[in-house]
Short mmCIF file of C-alpha atoms (C1' of nucleotides) in Angstrom, two decimals:
data_model
loop_
_atom_site.label_atom_id
_atom_site.label_comp_id
_atom_site.label_asym_id
_atom_site.label_seq_id
_atom_site.Cartn_x
_atom_site.Cartn_y
_atom_site.Cartn_z
CA MET A 1 198.66 72.17 140.23
CA ALA A 2 201.04 69.59 138.58
CA LEU A 3 199.06 69.88 135.40
CA ASN A 4 199.40 73.65 135.51
CA ALA A 5 203.16 73.60 135.62
CA ALA A 6 203.30 71.14 132.90
CA HIS A 7 201.01 73.09 130.61
CA ILE A 8 203.21 76.04 131.17
CA ALA A 9 206.29 74.16 130.30
CA ARG A 10 204.69 72.80 127.11
CA ALA A 11 203.32 76.19 126.10
CA VAL A 12 206.83 77.77 126.03
CA SER A 13 207.66 77.93 122.34
CA ASP A 14 210.70 76.23 120.96
CA GLU A 15 212.62 76.96 117.84
CA TRP A 16 213.31 73.54 116.57
CA SER A 17 213.79 70.93 119.30
CA CYS A 18 210.19 70.48 120.33
CA ARG A 19 208.30 69.90 117.05
CA GLU A 20 207.32 66.56 118.48
CA PRO A 21 204.64 65.95 121.12
CA ALA A 22 205.94 66.15 124.68
CA VAL A 23 204.73 62.63 125.57
CA ALA A 24 207.02 60.20 124.01
CA PHE A 25 205.17 57.01 123.82
CA PRO A 26 201.54 57.95 123.50
CA GLY A 27 199.58 56.07 125.86
CA ALA A 28 196.28 56.91 127.34
CA GLU A 29 196.78 60.49 126.53
CA GLY A 30 195.88 61.71 123.10
CA SER A 31 196.04 58.51 121.14
CA ALA A 32 193.52 55.64 120.83
CA ILE A 33 196.17 53.17 121.60
CA GLY A 34 195.60 53.20 125.38
CA GLU A 35 191.89 52.81 124.83
CA HIS A 36 192.44 49.83 122.50
CA LEU A 37 194.66 48.34 125.17
CA GLU A 38 191.77 48.70 127.51
CA ARG A 39 189.82 46.24 125.54
CA LEU A 40 192.53 43.69 126.24
CA ARG A 41 192.14 44.18 129.97
CA ASP A 42 190.73 40.84 130.58
CA CYS A 43 193.74 39.09 129.03
CA SER A 44 196.39 41.37 130.65
CA SER A 45 198.52 40.90 133.73
CA ARG A 46 199.84 43.26 136.32
CA LEU A 47 203.47 42.93 137.03
CA ARG A 48 205.72 44.45 139.79
CA PHE A 49 209.44 44.82 139.57
CA GLN A 50 212.03 45.75 141.98
CA ARG A 51 214.83 48.27 140.96
CA ASN A 52 217.22 46.65 138.61
CA GLU A 53 214.93 43.63 137.81
CA THR A 54 214.57 42.76 134.15
CA ILE A 55 211.24 43.02 132.56
CA PHE A 56 212.28 41.68 129.07
CA ARG A 57 215.57 41.13 127.32
CA GLU A 58 216.97 42.29 124.10
CA GLY A 59 216.42 39.54 121.53
CA ASP A 60 213.48 37.99 123.27
CA ARG A 61 210.57 37.33 121.08
CA ALA A 62 208.37 40.39 121.35
CA ALA A 63 205.32 38.67 122.67
CA HIS A 64 203.94 41.29 124.98
CA ILE A 65 203.12 44.86 124.92
CA TYR A 66 203.87 46.64 128.20
CA ARG A 67 202.34 49.76 129.62
CA VAL A 68 203.99 51.36 132.64
CA VAL A 69 201.56 52.00 135.41
CA GLY A 70 204.02 53.24 138.17
CA GLY A 71 207.69 53.80 138.56
CA CYS A 72 210.20 54.14 135.89
CA VAL A 73 211.54 51.67 133.24
CA ARG A 74 214.93 52.01 131.44
CA LEU A 75 215.39 50.63 127.98
CA CYS A 76 219.05 49.69 127.52
CA ARG A 77 221.70 47.64 125.92
CA HIS A 78 224.52 45.83 127.43
CA VAL A 79 227.72 45.43 125.71
CA PRO A 80 230.25 42.48 126.54
CA ASP A 81 232.98 44.89 127.95
CA GLY A 82 230.71 46.43 130.45
CA ARG A 83 229.58 49.64 128.63
CA ARG A 84 225.83 50.18 128.72
CA GLN A 85 223.51 52.47 126.71
CA VAL A 86 220.33 53.58 128.21
CA ALA A 87 218.22 54.46 125.12
CA ASP A 88 215.26 55.84 126.92
CA PHE A 89 213.18 55.94 130.17
CA LEU A 90 209.49 55.04 130.28
CA PHE A 91 207.20 56.62 132.89
CA PRO A 92 203.57 55.89 133.77
CA GLY A 93 201.33 55.90 130.64
CA ASP A 94 204.26 55.02 128.30
CA ILE A 95 204.07 51.95 126.25
CA ALA A 96 206.73 49.56 124.99
CA GLY A 97 206.54 46.88 122.47
CA ILE A 98 204.39 48.39 119.77
CA GLY A 99 205.40 48.12 116.27
CA GLU A 100 208.44 46.06 117.10
CA LEU A 101 209.88 43.53 114.75
CA ALA A 102 210.07 39.91 115.77
CA THR A 103 212.20 40.65 118.94
CA TYR A 104 212.70 43.46 121.38
CA PRO A 105 215.60 45.69 120.49
CA PHE A 106 216.53 46.34 124.14
CA ASP A 107 216.50 45.07 127.65
CA ALA A 108 213.77 46.74 129.74
CA GLU A 109 214.77 47.04 133.35
CA ALA A 110 213.04 48.68 136.33
CA ALA A 111 214.97 51.91 137.16
CA ASN A 112 213.01 51.91 140.50
CA ALA A 113 210.06 50.03 142.01
CA THR A 114 207.83 49.60 139.06
CA THR A 115 204.51 48.32 138.02
CA VAL A 116 203.48 47.51 134.46
CA MET A 117 200.70 45.93 132.57
CA ALA A 118 201.38 43.18 130.04
CA TYR A 119 199.17 42.64 127.09
CA PRO A 120 199.48 39.89 124.52
CA ARG A 121 200.78 41.30 121.38
CA ASP A 122 199.13 39.03 118.94
CA ARG A 123 195.74 40.19 120.25
CA PHE A 124 196.66 43.66 119.96
CA GLU A 125 198.00 43.25 116.38
CA HIS A 126 194.70 41.47 115.51
CA LEU A 127 192.77 44.42 116.71
CA ALA A 128 195.02 46.79 114.78
CA GLU A 129 194.25 44.79 111.51
CA GLY A 130 190.61 45.87 111.98
CA THR A 131 190.38 49.49 112.59
CA SER A 132 191.86 52.04 110.30
CA ARG A 133 192.24 54.79 112.85
CA PHE A 134 193.86 52.31 115.12
CA ARG A 135 196.52 51.75 112.55
CA THR A 136 197.03 55.34 112.04
CA ASP A 137 197.68 55.69 115.70
CA VAL A 138 200.21 52.89 115.64
CA MET A 139 202.09 54.63 112.85
CA ALA A 140 201.91 57.97 114.55
CA HIS A 141 203.34 56.14 117.62
CA LEU A 142 206.25 54.80 115.63
CA ALA A 143 206.83 58.16 113.94
CA ALA A 144 206.74 59.91 117.29
CA ARG A 145 209.32 57.45 118.81
CA LEU A 146 211.56 58.05 115.77
CA ARG A 147 211.41 61.80 116.17
CA ARG A 148 212.24 61.46 119.95
CA THR A 149 215.15 59.25 119.06
CA HIS A 150 216.40 61.71 116.60
CA ARG A 151 216.12 64.55 119.11
CA HIS A 152 218.15 62.55 121.46
CA LEU A 153 220.66 61.68 118.71
CA PHE A 154 221.21 65.34 118.40
CA VAL A 155 221.87 65.74 122.09
CA LEU A 156 224.59 62.99 121.86
CA CYS A 157 225.99 64.32 118.62
CA CYS A 158 226.35 68.01 119.28
CA GLN A 159 226.16 68.87 123.00
CA SER A 160 228.48 69.36 125.91
CA ALA A 161 227.97 67.68 129.21
CA LYS A 162 226.10 70.60 130.72
CA GLU A 163 223.93 70.96 127.74
CA ARG A 164 223.17 67.37 127.67
CA LEU A 165 222.08 67.47 131.23
CA ALA A 166 219.94 70.55 130.71
CA SER A 167 218.29 68.72 127.74
CA PHE A 168 217.53 65.87 129.91
CA ILE A 169 216.11 67.99 132.72
CA VAL A 170 213.95 69.97 130.29
CA ARG A 171 212.69 66.85 128.68
CA LEU A 172 211.80 65.28 132.01
CA SER A 173 210.11 68.57 133.04
CA GLU A 174 207.91 68.31 130.00
CA ARG A 175 206.22 65.38 131.44
CA TYR A 176 203.50 66.35 133.82
CA ASP A 177 203.82 63.43 135.95
CA THR A 178 207.49 64.04 136.94
CA LEU A 179 207.04 67.83 137.64
CA TYR A 180 205.36 69.21 140.84
CA GLY A 181 205.50 72.90 140.70
CA ASP A 182 209.14 73.51 140.21
CA SER A 183 210.17 70.28 141.74
CA LEU A 184 211.27 67.62 139.49
CA ASP A 185 211.48 63.96 140.40
CA LEU A 186 214.50 61.95 139.40
CA ALA A 187 213.31 58.40 139.44
CA MET A 188 216.46 57.00 138.10
CA GLY A 189 219.90 56.92 139.61
CA ARG A 190 222.94 59.02 138.52
CA GLN A 191 224.51 56.07 136.56
CA ASP A 192 221.38 55.61 134.58
CA ILE A 193 221.40 59.27 133.60
CA ALA A 194 225.14 59.03 132.66
CA ASP A 195 224.53 56.04 130.47
CA HIS A 196 221.69 57.76 128.81
CA LEU A 197 223.59 60.86 128.02
CA GLY A 198 226.86 59.13 127.10
CA LEU A 199 228.87 60.45 130.01
CA THR A 200 230.30 59.09 133.35
CA ILE A 201 228.52 59.27 136.62
CA GLU A 202 231.16 61.73 137.82
CA THR A 203 230.51 64.14 135.02
CA ILE A 204 226.89 63.99 135.63
CA CYS A 205 227.58 64.96 139.31
CA ARG A 206 229.84 67.84 138.22
CA ALA A 207 227.36 69.03 135.66
CA ILE A 208 224.65 69.07 138.35
CA ALA A 209 226.94 71.00 140.63
CA SER A 210 227.74 73.45 137.86
CA LEU A 211 224.06 74.09 137.14
CA ARG A 212 223.47 74.72 140.87
CA ALA A 213 226.54 76.98 140.98
CA ASP A 214 224.88 78.98 138.14
CA GLY A 215 221.67 79.31 140.04
CA LEU A 216 219.67 77.25 137.52
CA VAL A 217 218.70 74.49 139.92
CA ASP A 218 218.57 73.44 143.51
CA VAL A 219 219.46 69.92 144.65
CA PRO A 220 217.47 69.23 147.95
CA ASN A 221 218.54 65.53 147.62
CA ALA A 222 219.74 63.10 145.05
CA HIS A 223 216.24 62.28 143.75
CA GLN A 224 214.92 65.74 143.38
CA LEU A 225 215.72 68.86 141.52
CA VAL A 226 214.23 72.31 141.98
CA LEU A 227 214.16 74.13 138.62
CA LYS A 228 215.01 77.78 139.50
CA ASN A 229 215.42 79.08 135.97
CA ILE A 230 213.56 77.12 133.39
CA PRO A 231 214.16 79.63 130.46
CA ALA A 232 217.89 79.48 131.11
CA LEU A 233 217.78 75.62 131.29
CA ARG A 234 215.85 75.55 127.91
CA ALA A 235 218.32 77.90 126.36
CA LEU A 236 221.11 75.61 127.36
CA ALA A 237 219.26 72.58 126.12
CA GLU A 238 218.70 74.19 122.76
CA GLY A 239 222.21 75.24 122.28
CA ARG A 240 221.78 78.93 122.58
CA GLY A 241 223.90 79.17 125.63
CA SER A 242 222.79 82.62 126.55
CA GLN A 243 222.72 84.56 123.30
CA MET B 1 231.74 40.84 92.20
CA ALA B 2 230.53 43.68 94.13
CA LEU B 3 227.48 41.56 95.10
CA ASN B 4 229.86 38.88 96.24
CA ALA B 5 231.83 41.10 98.50
CA ALA B 6 228.65 42.44 99.91
CA HIS B 7 227.15 39.09 100.55
CA ILE B 8 230.28 38.01 102.32
CA ALA B 9 230.15 41.12 104.50
CA ARG B 10 226.60 40.52 105.40
CA ALA B 11 227.06 36.86 106.16
CA VAL B 12 229.72 37.59 108.96
CA SER B 13 227.86 36.94 112.04
CA ASP B 14 227.33 39.77 114.55
CA GLU B 15 226.68 39.64 118.34
CA TRP B 16 224.32 42.20 118.67
CA SER B 17 224.79 45.15 116.34
CA CYS B 18 223.33 43.67 113.22
CA ARG B 19 219.95 42.27 114.18
CA GLU B 20 218.55 44.72 111.85
CA PRO B 21 218.57 44.39 107.99
CA ALA B 22 221.55 45.71 106.29
CA VAL B 23 219.49 47.95 104.08
CA ALA B 24 218.37 50.91 106.13
CA PHE B 25 215.48 52.26 104.19
CA PRO B 26 214.10 49.30 102.45
CA GLY B 27 213.43 50.45 98.97
CA ALA B 28 213.37 48.33 95.92
CA GLU B 29 215.12 45.54 97.90
CA GLY B 30 213.09 43.07 99.90
CA SER B 31 210.10 45.23 100.50
CA ALA B 32 206.98 45.97 98.45
CA ILE B 33 207.44 49.69 99.12
CA GLY B 34 209.58 50.00 95.89
CA GLU B 35 207.15 48.21 93.78
CA HIS B 36 204.23 50.29 95.13
CA LEU B 37 206.15 53.47 94.39
CA GLU B 38 206.46 52.07 90.85
CA ARG B 39 202.67 52.33 90.45
CA LEU B 40 203.11 56.12 91.01
CA ARG B 41 205.71 56.38 88.21
CA ASP B 42 203.41 58.42 85.98
CA CYS B 43 202.90 61.11 88.61
CA SER B 44 206.48 61.16 89.75
CA SER B 45 209.21 63.57 88.84
CA ARG B 46 213.05 63.00 88.47
CA LEU B 47 215.15 65.70 90.15
CA ARG B 48 218.80 66.53 89.98
CA PHE B 49 220.92 68.24 92.64
CA GLN B 50 224.38 69.47 92.93
CA ARG B 51 226.52 69.03 95.91
CA ASN B 52 225.22 71.03 98.88
CA GLU B 53 221.94 71.79 97.33
CA THR B 54 218.86 71.34 99.47
CA ILE B 55 216.13 68.85 98.53
CA PHE B 56 213.81 69.66 101.35
CA ARG B 57 213.96 71.54 104.62
CA GLU B 58 213.10 70.67 108.12
CA GLY B 59 209.59 71.84 108.94
CA ASP B 60 208.41 71.82 105.40
CA ARG B 61 205.21 70.13 104.75
CA ALA B 62 206.01 66.49 103.92
CA ALA B 63 204.29 66.38 100.66
CA HIS B 64 206.56 64.06 98.74
CA ILE B 65 208.24 60.80 99.17
CA TYR B 66 211.75 60.71 97.75
CA ARG B 67 213.63 57.77 96.37
CA VAL B 68 217.42 58.18 95.75
CA VAL B 69 218.39 57.03 92.31
CA GLY B 70 222.05 58.10 92.14
CA GLY B 71 224.47 59.95 94.41
CA CYS B 72 224.23 60.44 98.24
CA VAL B 73 221.81 62.40 100.30
CA ARG B 74 222.54 63.61 103.88
CA LEU B 75 219.66 64.15 106.36
CA CYS B 76 220.69 66.91 108.76
CA ARG B 77 219.78 69.51 111.22
CA HIS B 78 221.23 72.95 111.39
CA VAL B 79 221.51 74.72 114.80
CA PRO B 80 221.55 78.58 114.95
CA ASP B 81 225.11 78.53 116.26
CA GLY B 82 226.49 76.69 113.45
CA ARG B 83 226.56 73.17 114.81
CA ARG B 84 225.10 70.60 112.48
CA GLN B 85 224.00 67.10 112.94
CA VAL B 86 223.93 64.69 110.15
CA ALA B 87 221.50 62.05 111.12
CA ASP B 88 221.80 59.72 108.18
CA PHE B 89 222.98 59.18 104.67
CA LEU B 90 220.77 57.92 101.86
CA PHE B 91 222.06 56.01 98.93
CA PRO B 92 220.48 54.73 95.76
CA GLY B 93 217.37 52.67 96.59
CA ASP B 94 216.79 54.37 99.93
CA ILE B 95 213.53 56.27 100.45
CA ALA B 96 212.76 59.32 102.64
CA GLY B 97 209.38 60.69 103.63
CA ILE B 98 207.59 57.45 104.42
CA GLY B 99 205.60 57.49 107.63
CA GLU B 100 206.46 61.02 108.51
CA LEU B 101 204.20 63.28 110.61
CA ALA B 102 203.03 66.45 108.92
CA THR B 103 206.51 67.80 108.24
CA TYR B 104 209.91 66.65 107.49
CA PRO B 105 212.14 66.22 110.62
CA PHE B 106 215.30 67.15 108.79
CA ASP B 107 216.81 69.04 105.95
CA ALA B 108 217.76 66.81 103.05
CA GLU B 109 220.82 67.88 101.21
CA ALA B 110 222.78 66.44 98.37
CA ALA B 111 226.11 65.11 99.73
CA ASN B 112 227.30 64.94 96.14
CA ALA B 113 225.79 65.10 92.62
CA THR B 114 222.48 63.28 93.23
CA THR B 115 219.36 62.25 91.44
CA VAL B 116 216.11 61.48 93.16
CA MET B 117 212.54 60.56 92.27
CA ALA B 118 209.78 62.51 93.88
CA TYR B 119 206.40 60.83 94.50
CA PRO B 120 203.27 62.65 95.82
CA ARG B 121 202.74 61.47 99.18
CA ASP B 122 198.98 61.63 99.39
CA ARG B 123 198.83 59.19 96.44
CA PHE B 124 201.15 56.89 98.25
CA GLU B 125 199.17 57.05 101.49
CA HIS B 126 195.99 56.27 99.62
CA LEU B 127 197.55 53.22 98.22
CA ALA B 128 198.71 52.23 101.63
CA GLU B 129 195.07 52.43 102.93
CA GLY B 130 194.17 49.84 100.49
CA THR B 131 196.59 46.88 100.81
CA SER B 132 197.21 45.18 104.04
CA ARG B 133 200.56 43.78 103.13
CA PHE B 134 201.53 47.34 102.07
CA ARG B 135 200.66 48.76 105.47
CA THR B 136 202.77 46.03 107.03
CA ASP B 137 205.69 47.02 104.79
CA VAL B 138 205.35 50.63 105.84
CA MET B 139 205.31 49.64 109.46
CA ALA B 140 208.47 47.53 109.03
CA HIS B 141 210.09 50.25 107.30
CA LEU B 142 209.56 52.59 110.26
CA ALA B 143 210.48 49.91 112.64
CA ALA B 144 213.74 49.21 110.74
CA ARG B 145 214.46 52.98 110.63
CA LEU B 146 213.95 53.05 114.47
CA ARG B 147 216.41 50.17 114.86
CA ARG B 148 219.00 51.72 112.67
CA THR B 149 218.67 54.94 114.59
CA HIS B 150 219.22 53.21 117.88
CA ARG B 151 222.27 51.53 116.60
CA HIS B 152 223.68 54.79 115.75
CA LEU B 153 222.67 56.08 119.10
CA PHE B 154 224.80 53.43 120.57
CA VAL B 155 227.82 54.59 118.48
CA LEU B 156 227.39 58.16 119.70
CA CYS B 157 226.68 57.10 123.32
CA CYS B 158 229.50 54.70 123.88
CA GLN B 159 232.31 54.63 121.29
CA SER B 160 235.57 56.39 120.85
CA ALA B 161 236.50 58.34 117.78
CA LYS B 162 238.30 55.32 116.28
CA GLU B 163 235.40 52.98 116.99
CA ARG B 164 232.84 55.38 115.61
CA LEU B 165 234.82 55.59 112.33
CA ALA B 166 235.06 51.80 112.32
CA SER B 167 231.39 51.50 112.80
CA PHE B 168 230.72 53.91 109.98
CA ILE B 169 232.93 52.17 107.60
CA VAL B 170 231.39 48.80 108.51
CA ARG B 171 227.96 50.12 108.06
CA LEU B 172 228.80 51.55 104.57
CA SER B 173 230.50 48.35 103.59
CA GLU B 174 227.26 46.52 104.33
CA ARG B 175 225.70 48.31 101.40
CA TYR B 176 226.40 46.42 98.23
CA ASP B 177 226.39 49.60 96.16
CA THR B 178 229.21 51.25 97.97
CA LEU B 179 231.67 48.42 98.12
CA TYR B 180 233.55 47.11 95.04
CA GLY B 181 235.76 44.25 96.01
CA ASP B 182 237.56 45.72 98.99
CA SER B 183 237.25 49.20 97.86
CA LEU B 184 234.81 51.40 99.60
CA ASP B 185 233.25 54.54 98.03
CA LEU B 186 233.11 57.58 100.43
CA ALA B 187 230.52 59.74 98.63
CA MET B 188 230.36 62.35 101.28
CA GLY B 189 233.08 64.67 102.53
CA ARG B 190 235.07 64.55 105.72
CA GLN B 191 232.97 67.20 107.38
CA ASP B 192 229.79 65.19 106.69
CA ILE B 193 231.36 62.21 108.34
CA ALA B 194 232.33 64.29 111.25
CA ASP B 195 228.87 65.83 111.82
CA HIS B 196 227.53 62.17 111.49
CA LEU B 197 229.75 60.81 114.19
CA GLY B 198 229.75 63.82 116.49
CA LEU B 199 233.33 64.59 115.90
CA THR B 200 235.49 67.21 114.24
CA ILE B 201 236.82 67.02 110.75
CA GLU B 202 240.47 66.96 112.21
CA THR B 203 239.61 64.04 114.45
CA ILE B 204 238.21 62.13 111.53
CA CYS B 205 241.35 62.70 109.58
CA ARG B 206 243.41 61.54 112.50
CA ALA B 207 241.17 58.45 113.08
CA ILE B 208 241.63 57.54 109.39
CA ALA B 209 245.39 57.94 109.71
CA SER B 210 245.31 55.70 112.76
CA LEU B 211 243.36 52.90 111.06
CA ARG B 212 245.80 53.18 108.18
CA ALA B 213 248.80 52.99 110.56
CA ASP B 214 247.30 49.89 112.04
CA GLY B 215 247.00 48.28 108.64
CA LEU B 216 243.21 48.13 108.67
CA VAL B 217 242.69 50.37 105.66
CA ASP B 218 244.46 51.96 102.76
CA VAL B 219 243.57 55.49 101.56
CA PRO B 220 244.28 55.68 97.87
CA ASN B 221 242.36 59.10 97.72
CA ALA B 222 240.07 61.12 99.78
CA HIS B 223 236.88 59.46 98.37
CA GLN B 224 238.10 55.86 98.56
CA LEU B 225 239.07 53.44 101.19
CA VAL B 226 240.56 49.90 100.77
CA LEU B 227 239.38 47.65 103.59
CA LYS B 228 242.32 45.54 104.42
CA ASN B 229 241.17 43.78 107.50
CA ILE B 230 237.43 43.60 107.70
CA PRO B 231 237.24 41.31 110.77
CA ALA B 232 239.45 43.75 112.68
CA LEU B 233 237.18 46.65 111.58
CA ARG B 234 234.20 44.81 112.81
CA ALA B 235 235.68 44.07 115.95
CA LEU B 236 236.53 47.70 116.60
CA ALA B 237 233.00 48.65 115.50
CA GLU B 238 231.45 46.26 117.90
CA GLY B 239 233.42 47.28 120.91
CA ARG B 240 235.52 44.26 121.32
CA GLY B 241 238.69 46.04 120.55
CA SER B 242 240.83 42.98 119.92
CA GLN B 243 239.81 40.70 122.74
"C1'" DC C 1 224.82 51.05 165.23
"C1'" DG C 2 227.22 49.15 161.30
"C1'" DG C 3 227.28 48.01 156.66
"C1'" DT C 4 226.36 48.76 151.96
"C1'" DC C 5 225.42 51.23 148.15
"C1'" DC C 6 225.10 55.47 145.83
"C1'" DT C 7 226.62 60.20 145.36
"C1'" DT C 8 229.93 63.67 145.56
"C1'" DT C 9 234.39 65.85 145.27
"C1'" DG C 10 239.38 66.03 144.24
"C1'" DA C 11 243.65 65.11 141.50
"C1'" DC C 12 245.26 63.93 137.45
"C1'" DA C 13 245.60 62.10 132.71
"C1'" DG C 14 244.16 61.59 128.15
"C1'" DC C 15 241.24 62.05 124.15
"C1'" DG C 16 239.36 65.08 121.28
"C1'" DA C 17 238.67 70.20 120.13
"C1'" DT C 18 240.65 74.21 118.58
"C1'" DC C 19 243.85 77.10 116.22
"C1'" DA C 20 247.11 77.29 112.52
"C1'" DA C 21 249.74 76.04 108.67
"C1'" DT C 22 250.66 73.00 104.78
"C1'" DC C 23 249.31 69.92 101.17
"C1'" DG C 24 246.78 68.15 97.44
"C1'" DT C 25 243.14 68.30 93.97
"C1'" DC C 26 240.28 70.21 90.89
"C1'" DG C 27 238.60 73.87 87.94
"C1'" DT C 28 239.41 78.05 85.71
"C1'" DG C 29 241.62 81.23 83.02
"C1'" DG C 30 245.78 82.81 80.87
"C1'" DC D 1 249.47 73.27 78.47
"C1'" DC D 2 250.61 75.49 82.55
"C1'" DA D 3 249.62 78.99 86.36
"C1'" DC D 4 246.78 80.31 89.51
"C1'" DG D 5 243.21 80.25 93.04
"C1'" DA D 6 239.70 77.97 95.74
"C1'" DC D 7 238.47 74.49 98.53
"C1'" DG D 8 238.86 70.46 101.06
"C1'" DA D 9 242.02 67.20 103.48
"C1'" DT D 10 245.86 66.55 106.37
"C1'" DT D 11 249.23 67.33 110.02
"C1'" DG D 12 251.11 69.79 114.05
"C1'" DA D 13 250.84 72.19 118.57
"C1'" DT D 14 248.33 73.29 122.26
"C1'" DC D 15 244.13 73.67 125.29
"C1'" DG D 16 240.27 72.10 127.88
"C1'" DC D 17 236.53 68.95 128.72
"C1'" DT D 18 235.65 64.67 130.24
"C1'" DG D 19 237.30 60.17 131.79
"C1'" DT D 20 239.76 57.72 135.30
"C1'" DC D 21 241.27 56.63 139.78
"C1'" DA D 22 240.72 57.50 144.53
"C1'" DA D 23 238.67 58.83 148.76
"C1'" DA D 24 235.24 60.86 151.50
"C1'" DG D 25 230.37 61.87 152.32
"C1'" DG D 26 225.50 60.56 152.89
"C1'" DA D 27 221.31 57.72 152.63
"C1'" DC D 28 219.14 53.67 153.59
"C1'" DC D 29 218.49 49.13 155.64
"C1'" DG D 30 219.32 45.40 158.55
#
DNA sequence: CGGTCCTTTGACAGCGATCAATCGTCGTGG
DNA sequence: CCACGACGATTGATCGCTGTCAAAGGACCG
């Protein structure tokens, strides 16, 4: 059932914004990376984090590759004066730490109760040396992340608050594990969304209220959205506000 | 002399924003990619473009790798309603098209009179298959682009108009080929800068005027800036507005 | 039941967008 | 060589969106 809705969502054609795979950080699905990580199962460890706990920090030596098993992880940067940028969210199946330079470029923090698997990176790289197809997958992973980041760049560069929120909702809904029927899980808090979209928490609330007023969504509670008009949401997200 | 200024600029320590190499798209400098491209010299072609001419389009099959020889290229996306996002600028030595998926993710357009070399991508990939160090360089290239993009993401996510402009100026000044003494070349037009920073052309003008009023820059003409107080510019760019 | 934290809503201010006019530069043609 | 026109840059006036500050509402936990 969940799969159904996701496939429908993915099948909807896009003009330009979705020329990338819907899954951001190819994990078990569609790429060999997950299956190669499986080989490292015996030297991996399973870790649990409470909301707001730190998994790794920006600048740490990138010694591990992490795969999210449950919950939601935010990748973010903290600036001295208190500003924060949430670069991305990771969900079950997503992987962090592949293809990094020497250090992690972000903090990784649990956005809610989270379980991750940690794999030693050197072992992984060693495997990657061997298999040609594997290397190709790693490159594709990086290329996909780059595209995903550029898509987000567009959102921050060109869109209004309401459009940004619609983009965010659409992107979340493209992940089959956050959408159940028309009901969308919001694993992260409003502040996380705000810092991801370059807005304030108040503006997020108002944008949600506005979408509700327009009949595009329902808000049964703070961590759930019901998508009542997905085509209209996609239209907003893609900058064709109704034309 | 130009090299001198650049080295000084690079040597200034950063808290967080410059953990990436100053050169965005490692070309001839520091990476083996340029030297591997050299091997393809005999099957390459030299192309010239006038300002605003298109080099390749978003969605085109990514058949070539381009290296900028002279001028300035903008990588951008056009949205039906007229909005435009300039994702990045390429300068001499920079390379586009490495590690792409099947198609280009942007339009590439000449921001001024530009010369580029085009290399067949399949030949390049074939070379990459062979040498292990080469593959490593390609991965590092992708990782560096990703970091650079994330840095820009932060600018768009968290900074004010003046801070964005300062970030842009600082980033340009870190490239030795755009800085001569304290004089910075602005190869691109105001509209290009605006679309890169997610602002309007009027706001760019006002931000420049404001920096001039603060004594941080001089504006001898529209395509040149004199950096009068680089530390203050860096402070602005990094979000420590004077503290 | 009380407290804490997050969310939501309201009032207001400010930054940047929009609209419009002027200025400056460059290239062209007289 | 100068006049003119086109285009981009600059400045001004005003508007609206989003940020800020404040308070109330709601969920969760002890």
